[in-house]
Structure formats: structure tokens, C-alpha cells
XYZ file of C-alpha atoms in Angstrom:
416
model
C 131.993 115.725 101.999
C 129.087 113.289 101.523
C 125.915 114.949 101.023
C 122.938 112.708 101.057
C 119.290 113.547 100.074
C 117.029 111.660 102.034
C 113.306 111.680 103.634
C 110.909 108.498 104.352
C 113.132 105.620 103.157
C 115.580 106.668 106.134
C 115.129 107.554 109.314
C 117.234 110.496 110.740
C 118.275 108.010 113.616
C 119.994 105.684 111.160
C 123.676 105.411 112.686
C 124.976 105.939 109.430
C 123.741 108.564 108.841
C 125.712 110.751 111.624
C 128.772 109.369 110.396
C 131.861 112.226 110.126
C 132.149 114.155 106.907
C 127.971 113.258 106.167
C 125.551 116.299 105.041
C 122.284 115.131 105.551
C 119.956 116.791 103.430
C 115.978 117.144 102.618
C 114.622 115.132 99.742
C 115.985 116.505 97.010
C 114.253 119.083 94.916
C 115.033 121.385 91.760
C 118.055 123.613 91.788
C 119.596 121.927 94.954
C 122.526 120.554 93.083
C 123.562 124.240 92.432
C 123.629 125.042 96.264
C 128.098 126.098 96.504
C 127.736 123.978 99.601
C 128.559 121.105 97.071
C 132.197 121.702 95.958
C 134.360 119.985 93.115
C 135.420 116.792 94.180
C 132.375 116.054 96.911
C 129.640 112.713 96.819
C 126.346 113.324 96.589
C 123.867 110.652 97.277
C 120.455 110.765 96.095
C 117.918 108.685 98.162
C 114.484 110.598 98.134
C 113.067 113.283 96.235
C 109.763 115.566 95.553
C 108.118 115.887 92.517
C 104.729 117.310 93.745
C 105.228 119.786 96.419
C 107.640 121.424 94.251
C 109.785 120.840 90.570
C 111.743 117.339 90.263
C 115.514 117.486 89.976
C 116.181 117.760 86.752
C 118.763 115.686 84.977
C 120.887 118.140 83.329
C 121.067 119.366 86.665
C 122.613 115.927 87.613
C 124.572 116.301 84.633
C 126.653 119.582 85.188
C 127.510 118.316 89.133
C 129.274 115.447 87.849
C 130.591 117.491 84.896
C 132.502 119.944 87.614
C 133.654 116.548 89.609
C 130.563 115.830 91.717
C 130.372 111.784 91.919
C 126.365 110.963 91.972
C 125.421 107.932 93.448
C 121.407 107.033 93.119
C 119.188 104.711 95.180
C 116.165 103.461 96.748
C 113.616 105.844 95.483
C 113.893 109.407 92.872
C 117.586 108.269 93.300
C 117.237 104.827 91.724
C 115.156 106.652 88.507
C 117.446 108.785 88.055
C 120.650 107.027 88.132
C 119.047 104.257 85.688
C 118.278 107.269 83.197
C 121.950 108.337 83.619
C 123.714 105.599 83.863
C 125.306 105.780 80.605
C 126.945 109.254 81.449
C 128.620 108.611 84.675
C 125.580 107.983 87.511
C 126.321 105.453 89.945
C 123.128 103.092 91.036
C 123.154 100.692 93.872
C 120.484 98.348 94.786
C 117.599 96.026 93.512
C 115.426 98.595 92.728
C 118.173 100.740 90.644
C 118.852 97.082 88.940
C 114.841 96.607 88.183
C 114.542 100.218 86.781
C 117.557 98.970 84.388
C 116.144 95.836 83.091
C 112.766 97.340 82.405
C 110.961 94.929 85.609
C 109.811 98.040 86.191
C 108.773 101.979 85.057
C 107.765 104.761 86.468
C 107.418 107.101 90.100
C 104.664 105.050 91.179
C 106.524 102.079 91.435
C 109.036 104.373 94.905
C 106.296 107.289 95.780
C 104.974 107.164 99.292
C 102.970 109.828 101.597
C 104.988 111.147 103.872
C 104.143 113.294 107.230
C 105.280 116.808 107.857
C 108.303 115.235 109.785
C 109.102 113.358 106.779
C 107.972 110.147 107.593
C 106.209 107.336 105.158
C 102.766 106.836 105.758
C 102.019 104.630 102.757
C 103.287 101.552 100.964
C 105.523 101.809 97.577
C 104.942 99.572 95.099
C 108.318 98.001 95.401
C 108.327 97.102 98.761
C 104.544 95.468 98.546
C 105.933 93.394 95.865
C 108.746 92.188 98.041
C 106.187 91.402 101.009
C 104.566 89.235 98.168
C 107.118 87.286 96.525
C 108.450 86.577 100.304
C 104.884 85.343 100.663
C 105.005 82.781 97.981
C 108.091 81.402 99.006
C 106.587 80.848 102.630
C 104.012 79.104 101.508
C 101.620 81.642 102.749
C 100.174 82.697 99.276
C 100.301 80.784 95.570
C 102.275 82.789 92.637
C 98.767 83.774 90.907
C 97.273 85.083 94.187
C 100.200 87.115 94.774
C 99.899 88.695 91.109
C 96.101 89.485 91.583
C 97.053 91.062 94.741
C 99.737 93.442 93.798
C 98.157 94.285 90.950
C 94.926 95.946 93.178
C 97.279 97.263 95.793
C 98.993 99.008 92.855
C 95.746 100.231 91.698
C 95.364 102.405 95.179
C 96.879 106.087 95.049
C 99.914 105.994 96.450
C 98.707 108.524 99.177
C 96.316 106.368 99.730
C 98.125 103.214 99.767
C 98.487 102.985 103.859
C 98.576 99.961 105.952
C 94.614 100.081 106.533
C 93.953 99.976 102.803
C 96.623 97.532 102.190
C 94.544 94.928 104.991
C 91.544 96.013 103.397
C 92.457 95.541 99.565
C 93.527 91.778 100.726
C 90.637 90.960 102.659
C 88.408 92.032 99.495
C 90.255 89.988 97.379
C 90.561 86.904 99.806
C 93.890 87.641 100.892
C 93.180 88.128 104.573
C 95.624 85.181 105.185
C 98.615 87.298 103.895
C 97.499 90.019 105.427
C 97.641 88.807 108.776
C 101.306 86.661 107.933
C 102.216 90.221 106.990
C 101.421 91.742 109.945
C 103.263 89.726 112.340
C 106.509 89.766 110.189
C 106.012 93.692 110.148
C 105.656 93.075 113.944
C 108.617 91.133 114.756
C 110.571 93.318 112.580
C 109.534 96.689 111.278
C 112.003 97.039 108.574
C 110.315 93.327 106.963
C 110.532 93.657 103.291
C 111.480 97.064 102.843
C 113.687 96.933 99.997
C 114.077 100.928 99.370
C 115.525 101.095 103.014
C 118.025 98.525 102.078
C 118.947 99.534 99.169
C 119.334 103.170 100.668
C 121.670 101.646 103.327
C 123.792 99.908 100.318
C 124.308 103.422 98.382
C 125.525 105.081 102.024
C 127.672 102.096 102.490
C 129.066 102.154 98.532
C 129.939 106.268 99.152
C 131.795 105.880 102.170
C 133.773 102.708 101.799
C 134.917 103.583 97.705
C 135.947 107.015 97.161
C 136.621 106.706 93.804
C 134.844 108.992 91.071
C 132.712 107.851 88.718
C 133.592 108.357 84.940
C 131.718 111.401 83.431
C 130.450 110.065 80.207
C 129.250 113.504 79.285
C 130.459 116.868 77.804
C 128.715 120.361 78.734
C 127.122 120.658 75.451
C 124.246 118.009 76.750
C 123.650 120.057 79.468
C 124.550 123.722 78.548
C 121.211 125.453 77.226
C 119.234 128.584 77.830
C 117.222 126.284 80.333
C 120.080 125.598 82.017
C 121.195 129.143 82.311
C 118.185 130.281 83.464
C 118.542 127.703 86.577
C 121.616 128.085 87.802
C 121.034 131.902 87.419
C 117.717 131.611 89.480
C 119.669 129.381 91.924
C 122.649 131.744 92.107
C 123.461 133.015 95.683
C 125.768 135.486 97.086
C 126.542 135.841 100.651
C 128.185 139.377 101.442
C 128.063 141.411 103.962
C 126.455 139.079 106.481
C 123.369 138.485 104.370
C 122.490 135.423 102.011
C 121.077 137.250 99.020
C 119.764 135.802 95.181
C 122.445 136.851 92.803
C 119.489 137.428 90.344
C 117.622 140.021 92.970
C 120.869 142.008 93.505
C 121.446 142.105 89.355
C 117.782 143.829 88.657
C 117.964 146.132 91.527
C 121.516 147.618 89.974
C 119.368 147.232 86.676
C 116.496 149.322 87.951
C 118.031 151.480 90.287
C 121.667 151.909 89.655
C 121.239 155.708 87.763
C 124.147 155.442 84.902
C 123.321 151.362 84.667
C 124.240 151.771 81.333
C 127.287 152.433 81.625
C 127.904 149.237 83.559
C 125.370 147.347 80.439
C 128.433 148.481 77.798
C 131.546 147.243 79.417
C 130.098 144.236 79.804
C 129.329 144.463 76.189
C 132.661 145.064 75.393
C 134.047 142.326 77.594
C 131.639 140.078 75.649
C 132.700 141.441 72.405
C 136.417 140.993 73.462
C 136.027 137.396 74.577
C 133.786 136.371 71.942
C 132.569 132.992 72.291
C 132.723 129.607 69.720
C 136.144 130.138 68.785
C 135.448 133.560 67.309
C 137.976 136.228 67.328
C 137.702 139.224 70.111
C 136.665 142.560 68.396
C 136.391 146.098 70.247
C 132.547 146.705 70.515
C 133.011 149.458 68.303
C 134.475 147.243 65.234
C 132.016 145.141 66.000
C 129.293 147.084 65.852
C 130.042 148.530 62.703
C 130.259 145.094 60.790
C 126.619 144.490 61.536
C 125.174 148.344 60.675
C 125.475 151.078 59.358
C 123.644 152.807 61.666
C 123.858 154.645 64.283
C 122.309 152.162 66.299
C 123.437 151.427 69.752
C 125.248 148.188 70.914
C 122.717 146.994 73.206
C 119.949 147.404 70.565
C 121.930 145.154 68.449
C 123.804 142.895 70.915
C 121.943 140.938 73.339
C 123.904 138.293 75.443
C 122.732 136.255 78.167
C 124.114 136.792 81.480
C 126.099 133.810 83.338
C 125.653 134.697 86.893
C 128.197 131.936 88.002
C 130.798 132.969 85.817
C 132.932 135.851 88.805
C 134.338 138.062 85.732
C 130.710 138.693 85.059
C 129.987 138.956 88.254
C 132.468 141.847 89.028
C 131.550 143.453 85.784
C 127.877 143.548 86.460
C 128.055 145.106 90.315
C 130.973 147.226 89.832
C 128.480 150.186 91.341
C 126.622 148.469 93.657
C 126.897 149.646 97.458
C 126.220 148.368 100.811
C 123.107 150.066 100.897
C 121.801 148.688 97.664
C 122.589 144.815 98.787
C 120.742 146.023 102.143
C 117.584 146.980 100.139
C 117.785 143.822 98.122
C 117.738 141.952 101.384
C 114.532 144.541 102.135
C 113.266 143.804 98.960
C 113.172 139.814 99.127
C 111.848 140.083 102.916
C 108.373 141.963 101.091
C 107.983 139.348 99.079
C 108.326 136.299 101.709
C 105.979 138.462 103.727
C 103.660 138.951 100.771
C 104.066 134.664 100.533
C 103.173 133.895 103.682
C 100.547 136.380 104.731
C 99.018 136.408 101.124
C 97.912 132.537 99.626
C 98.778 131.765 96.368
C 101.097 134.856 96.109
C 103.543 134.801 93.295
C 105.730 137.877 91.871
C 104.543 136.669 88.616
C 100.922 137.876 90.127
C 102.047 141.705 90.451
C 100.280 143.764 88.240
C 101.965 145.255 85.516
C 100.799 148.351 85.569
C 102.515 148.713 88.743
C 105.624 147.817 87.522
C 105.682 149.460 84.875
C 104.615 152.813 87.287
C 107.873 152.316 89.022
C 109.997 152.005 86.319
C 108.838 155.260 85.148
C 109.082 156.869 88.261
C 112.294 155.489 88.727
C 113.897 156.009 85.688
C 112.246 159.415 85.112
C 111.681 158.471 81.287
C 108.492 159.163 79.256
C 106.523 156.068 78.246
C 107.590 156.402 74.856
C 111.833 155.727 76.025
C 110.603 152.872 78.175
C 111.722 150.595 75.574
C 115.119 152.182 74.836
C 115.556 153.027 78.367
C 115.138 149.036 79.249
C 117.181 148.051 76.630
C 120.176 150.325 77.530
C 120.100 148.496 81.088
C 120.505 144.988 79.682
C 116.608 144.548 80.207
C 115.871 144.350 76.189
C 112.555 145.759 76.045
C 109.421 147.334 78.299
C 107.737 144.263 78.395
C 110.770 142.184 80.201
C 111.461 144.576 82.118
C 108.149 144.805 83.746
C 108.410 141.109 83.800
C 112.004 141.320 85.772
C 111.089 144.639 87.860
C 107.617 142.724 89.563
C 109.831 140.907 92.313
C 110.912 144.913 93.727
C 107.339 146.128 93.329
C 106.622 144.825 96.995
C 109.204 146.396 98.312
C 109.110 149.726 96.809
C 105.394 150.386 97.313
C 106.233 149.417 101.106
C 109.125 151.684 100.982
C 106.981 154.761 99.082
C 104.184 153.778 101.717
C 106.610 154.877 104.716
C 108.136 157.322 103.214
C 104.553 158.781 102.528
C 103.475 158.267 106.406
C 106.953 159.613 107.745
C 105.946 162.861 105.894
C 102.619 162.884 107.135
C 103.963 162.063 110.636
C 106.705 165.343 110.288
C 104.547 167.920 108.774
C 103.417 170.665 111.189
């Protein structure tokens, strides 16, 4: 399967694009690359990407696709950055613009960004593509080498969002281009695709994935991209689909953590898988042996032994939800649905917003612990202390206050 990120640079009409066995996808965007639509073995093509509506891909992301088989070709735009910042570990670029990035012709976003409609479509010039217009220009005769340097240079100068086909005519006529402007607009007239270099070189990259299959040499070993970081994206980024519903793996983990009753229970065997399958080359040690090498004490494991969670690894997995029910990954679903109600009904909402003292209210409630044992109590569940926990427990506050709240009117609504 070819999966191909693209926006402006490529219409969704493009015949090649609705060729069998191609995924067309939205520009790309952070954590995409972990979606298990994308198996071992696939072709992902990177055309277009965002950067301000939401995170950039990251590279290590890029990284740890092609380190599980994913061949990564780059192009035209976010695509053509990227794969000339990878190159040396196994990224494939394609194209003029992937070839200028290389030699250093040219740096930087502004050089590909455009504005772009809610439909997806450019509304402004790149950089890369007004410098094409120009150079085509010169050789016509139309404008002299120097003239054609003064001129990008102002063009450049506009904000990208700004830089649409009114500001380009006006910028020329200012600077006593009006002669190129006009040239331009009749070649842009006779053919609308004049000069755009991103759209050819995005046509190049398609053409490159579907006529040579053959995978790109990783260059890389998981050490360069294996980090806490890391971990913490492909955890947040960590689906499951069960039971009919599409749920985050990380929402289903702290609702067993909160309200799973003997949680930690399920916390110390996966201690003791962890101490039996110790990483770094280390031998396996019952939790017990282990425990007593490092204290005295009578300390419990989890106060001692904190390791992080890898929500892709299965064994984990199966450890972690041993007790969870169909009713629990129901209320996760209920859970999540708050909070996208709470984001679009409530601007600027984030779960990083809820107030603490309300999480920490429920976990009290919930865990029917005085304050002083919320520390211990957290810690027992894999949480490590009160203060994470609060941290973790704010995405469920939503949903249990909206839960308490009907249980509260039901009540009212049944009493005589």
C-alpha cells in the first residue's frame, strides 16, 4: 500500500492519485506515522505537511517507520525538508526542490509554505515556485537577471499567507516589474500549472513509488530514535479498536489505573514481568530477589521500581488490561466523548485546563483513601505519585462529573 500525504501542491483530481493500492491522506501532521494503517513493508510518500495548525512530523518519527520496513519517499514541500535532513539514514527525495534543499540553494519552510483554504487548496505563492516564474522570465527575455533578483527578493519579503496573486501583481508593479507581471499572467492563463515546480516534483515522487518498489536502505538503528520522547508519542498515538469502538490505548490504561479496585495487583505482575525480562542485557531476577538487592527495607516494589510503559509492545498490553471489562472500554469511549464535547462546545478547552482540585476530589472519592495515602495509593497503581496522577486522572474528570451529575438527577428524579 502507498500512502501519500498530500494537500495544496496536488489536487485530489490528479489521475494518479486514484491509482489501485493508493491511500490518499491529509497533509501530514505529528503522530500520523504511528497510525497501524501503515504496516511493515508499505510506501509512504510525504508531499505536504502542517506545522502551524498543529505539531510538525517529527523526524524520529520518520525514523522508526523506516526502521520497522516503511520506505519514505519525500517531495515537493514538508516532504522535500525532510527527506534532505534524512537522507543519510535511508529517506528517499525526488525532485528539484529536494535537490536545492541538499546543496544548500536553499533553507528553510518559507522557501514551500503556502495558505491554503479549508478544502485544502493554495491560495498563496511559495517561494520556490516564484523563483521558477522568474528565472523562466530571464530566459524569455521578459526580465534582466538583476531585476529578477530584486524582485524575488520583495516577493519573499511578503508573509507567506499573504503572498497571493494580488500582492504578487502588486509587489511587481511597485518595483517596476509590471511587465513580468502581466507575461506572468498570461502564461498562468494558458496553462495553470506554469512554473509550479512543487506540483512537479510531487508528480515525480508518485511516479518514483509506484514504478520502483524497492526499499530504501535504513541507515539507522533504534537507538537514534528510541527515547522517553519517543515513548511518550507512540504511547499518546496508541489505538485499540475492540469491541466495535476505536479507543486511545492511553485512555483505556488510566481508567484500569483509576478505577480498576485491586489495580495493584495488575501494577506487580507487570513488575515482575519487567524484573524477569530485564532489559540491556541484564539477567532476569524474581521481583522479590530483586528487590532485596536494592533495600533492606521493607519497601514496596513499585516505590522502588518505576518502568515506563510501552503501549505498543502486546505482552504489555495483555499484562496491563488483564481486568478490564466490556463495560470499562464502554466508559472509556464515554469518557473521551466528554471531552470532545467539552472541545467543541468550550474554546480553548484542554484536559491540561481541568482543575486539580477536581481531580484530585475524584481520586479520593474513588479510591476511598485519606489524603495522606494519596501518594502511596498512586504509586501502587503505576501512577508514581499524587501529583501525576492528578496530572493523568484530568482527561476522566469530564466524564465522571457528567456521570455523578446524572446519577445525582436520576435520584432526584426517583425519590418520592
Amino acid at each position: 500500500m502507498h500512502h501519500v500525504f498530500v494537500g495544496p501542491t496536488l489536487h485530489r483530481s490528479e489521475p494518479i492519485l486514484a491509482t489501485p493500492n493508493v491511500q490518499v491522506c491529509p497533509p501530514v501532521q505529528h503522530g500520523d506515522l504511528f497510525s497501524e494503517s501503515i504496516g511493515d513493508g508499505d510506501t509512504v510518500v510525504i508531499i505536504d505537511g502542517v506545522y502551524h495548525q498543529a505539531p510538525a512530523l517529527r523526524h524520529k518519527e520518520i525514523l522508526a517507520a523506516m526502521g520497522r520496513g516503511v520506505r519514505v519517499i519525500g517531495a515537493a514541500s514538508i516532504g522535500a525538508m525532510r527527506a534532505a535532513e534524512l537522507a543519510g539514514f535511508g529517506m528517499i527525495g525526488i525532485g528539484s526542490i529536494y535537490t536545492a534543499y541538499v546543496n544548500g540553494r536553499i533553507d528553510g519552510d518559507d522557501e514551500v509554505a503556502v495558505g491554503q483554504s479549508p478544502e485544502g487548496e493554495a491560495l498563496t505563492w511559495p517561494v520556490v515556485n516564484l523563483r521558477r516564474a522568474l528565472e523562466l522570465a530571464s530566459q524569455a527575455g521578459v526580465l534582466e537577471n538583476d531585476r529578477a533578483v530584486v524582485l524575488l527578493e520583495e516577493l519573499r519579503s511578503v508573509y507567506y499567507p499573504q503572498r497571493t496573486t494580488a500582492a504578487v501583481r502588486a509587489v511587481c508593479r511597485q518595483q517596476g516589474g509590471h511587465v513580468f507581471a502581466e507575461w506572468l499572467a498570461e502564461q498562468r492563463a494558458r496553462d495553470q500549472h506554469f512554473a509550479d515546480l512543487k506540483r512537479a516534483d510531487a508528480l515525480a515522487a508518485l511516479h518514483r513509488a509506484l514504478v520502483d518498489q524497492a526499499p530504501s536502505a535504513v541507515c539507522a538503528s533504534p537507538e537514534i530514535w528510541e527515547s522517553a520522547y519517543f515513548l511518550h508519542w507512540s504511547n499518546t498515538f496508541a489505538r485499540s479498536r475492540i469491541d466495535g469502538l476505536d479507543l486511545a490505548t492511553a485512555d483505556r490504561l488510566v481508567y484500569q489505573q483509576v478505577f480498576t479496585r485491586d489495580f495493584s495487583r495488575t501494577w506487580t505482575s507487570y513488575l515482575e514481568h519487567r524484573s524477569l525480562r530485564a532489559a540491556g542485557g541484564s539477567p532476569g531476577l524474581p521481583l522479590r530477589t530483586r528487590l532485596a538487592q536494592v533495600t533492606s527495607s521493607n519497601l514496596p516494589a513499585h516505590s522502588i521500581f518505576r518502568p515506563p510503559v510501552d503501549l505498543r509492545d502486546r505482552v504489555t498490553v495483555a499484562l496491563l488490561f488483564a481486568r478490564e471489562t466490556p463495560e470499562d472500554r464502554r466508559s472509556v469511549a464515554r469518557y473521551a466523548e466528554a471531552v470532545a464535547l467539552a472541545h467543541r462546545t468550550q474554546p480553548g478547552f484542554c484536559t491540561d485546563a481541568v482543575r486539580g482540585d477536581l481531580s484530585r476530589r475524584m481520586l479520593l472519592e474513588v479510591w476511598g483513601c485519606p489524603a495522606g495515602r494519596l501518594d502511596a495509593e498512586a504509586s501502587s497503581r503505576g501512577l508514581v505519585s499524587a501529583t501525576n496522577a492528578i496530572r493523568a486522572a484530568k482527561r476522566l474528570v469530564p466524564g465522571y462529573l457528567k456521570e455523578r451529575n446524572s446519577h445525582t438527577e436520576e435520584a432526584f428524579s426517583s425519590a418520592p
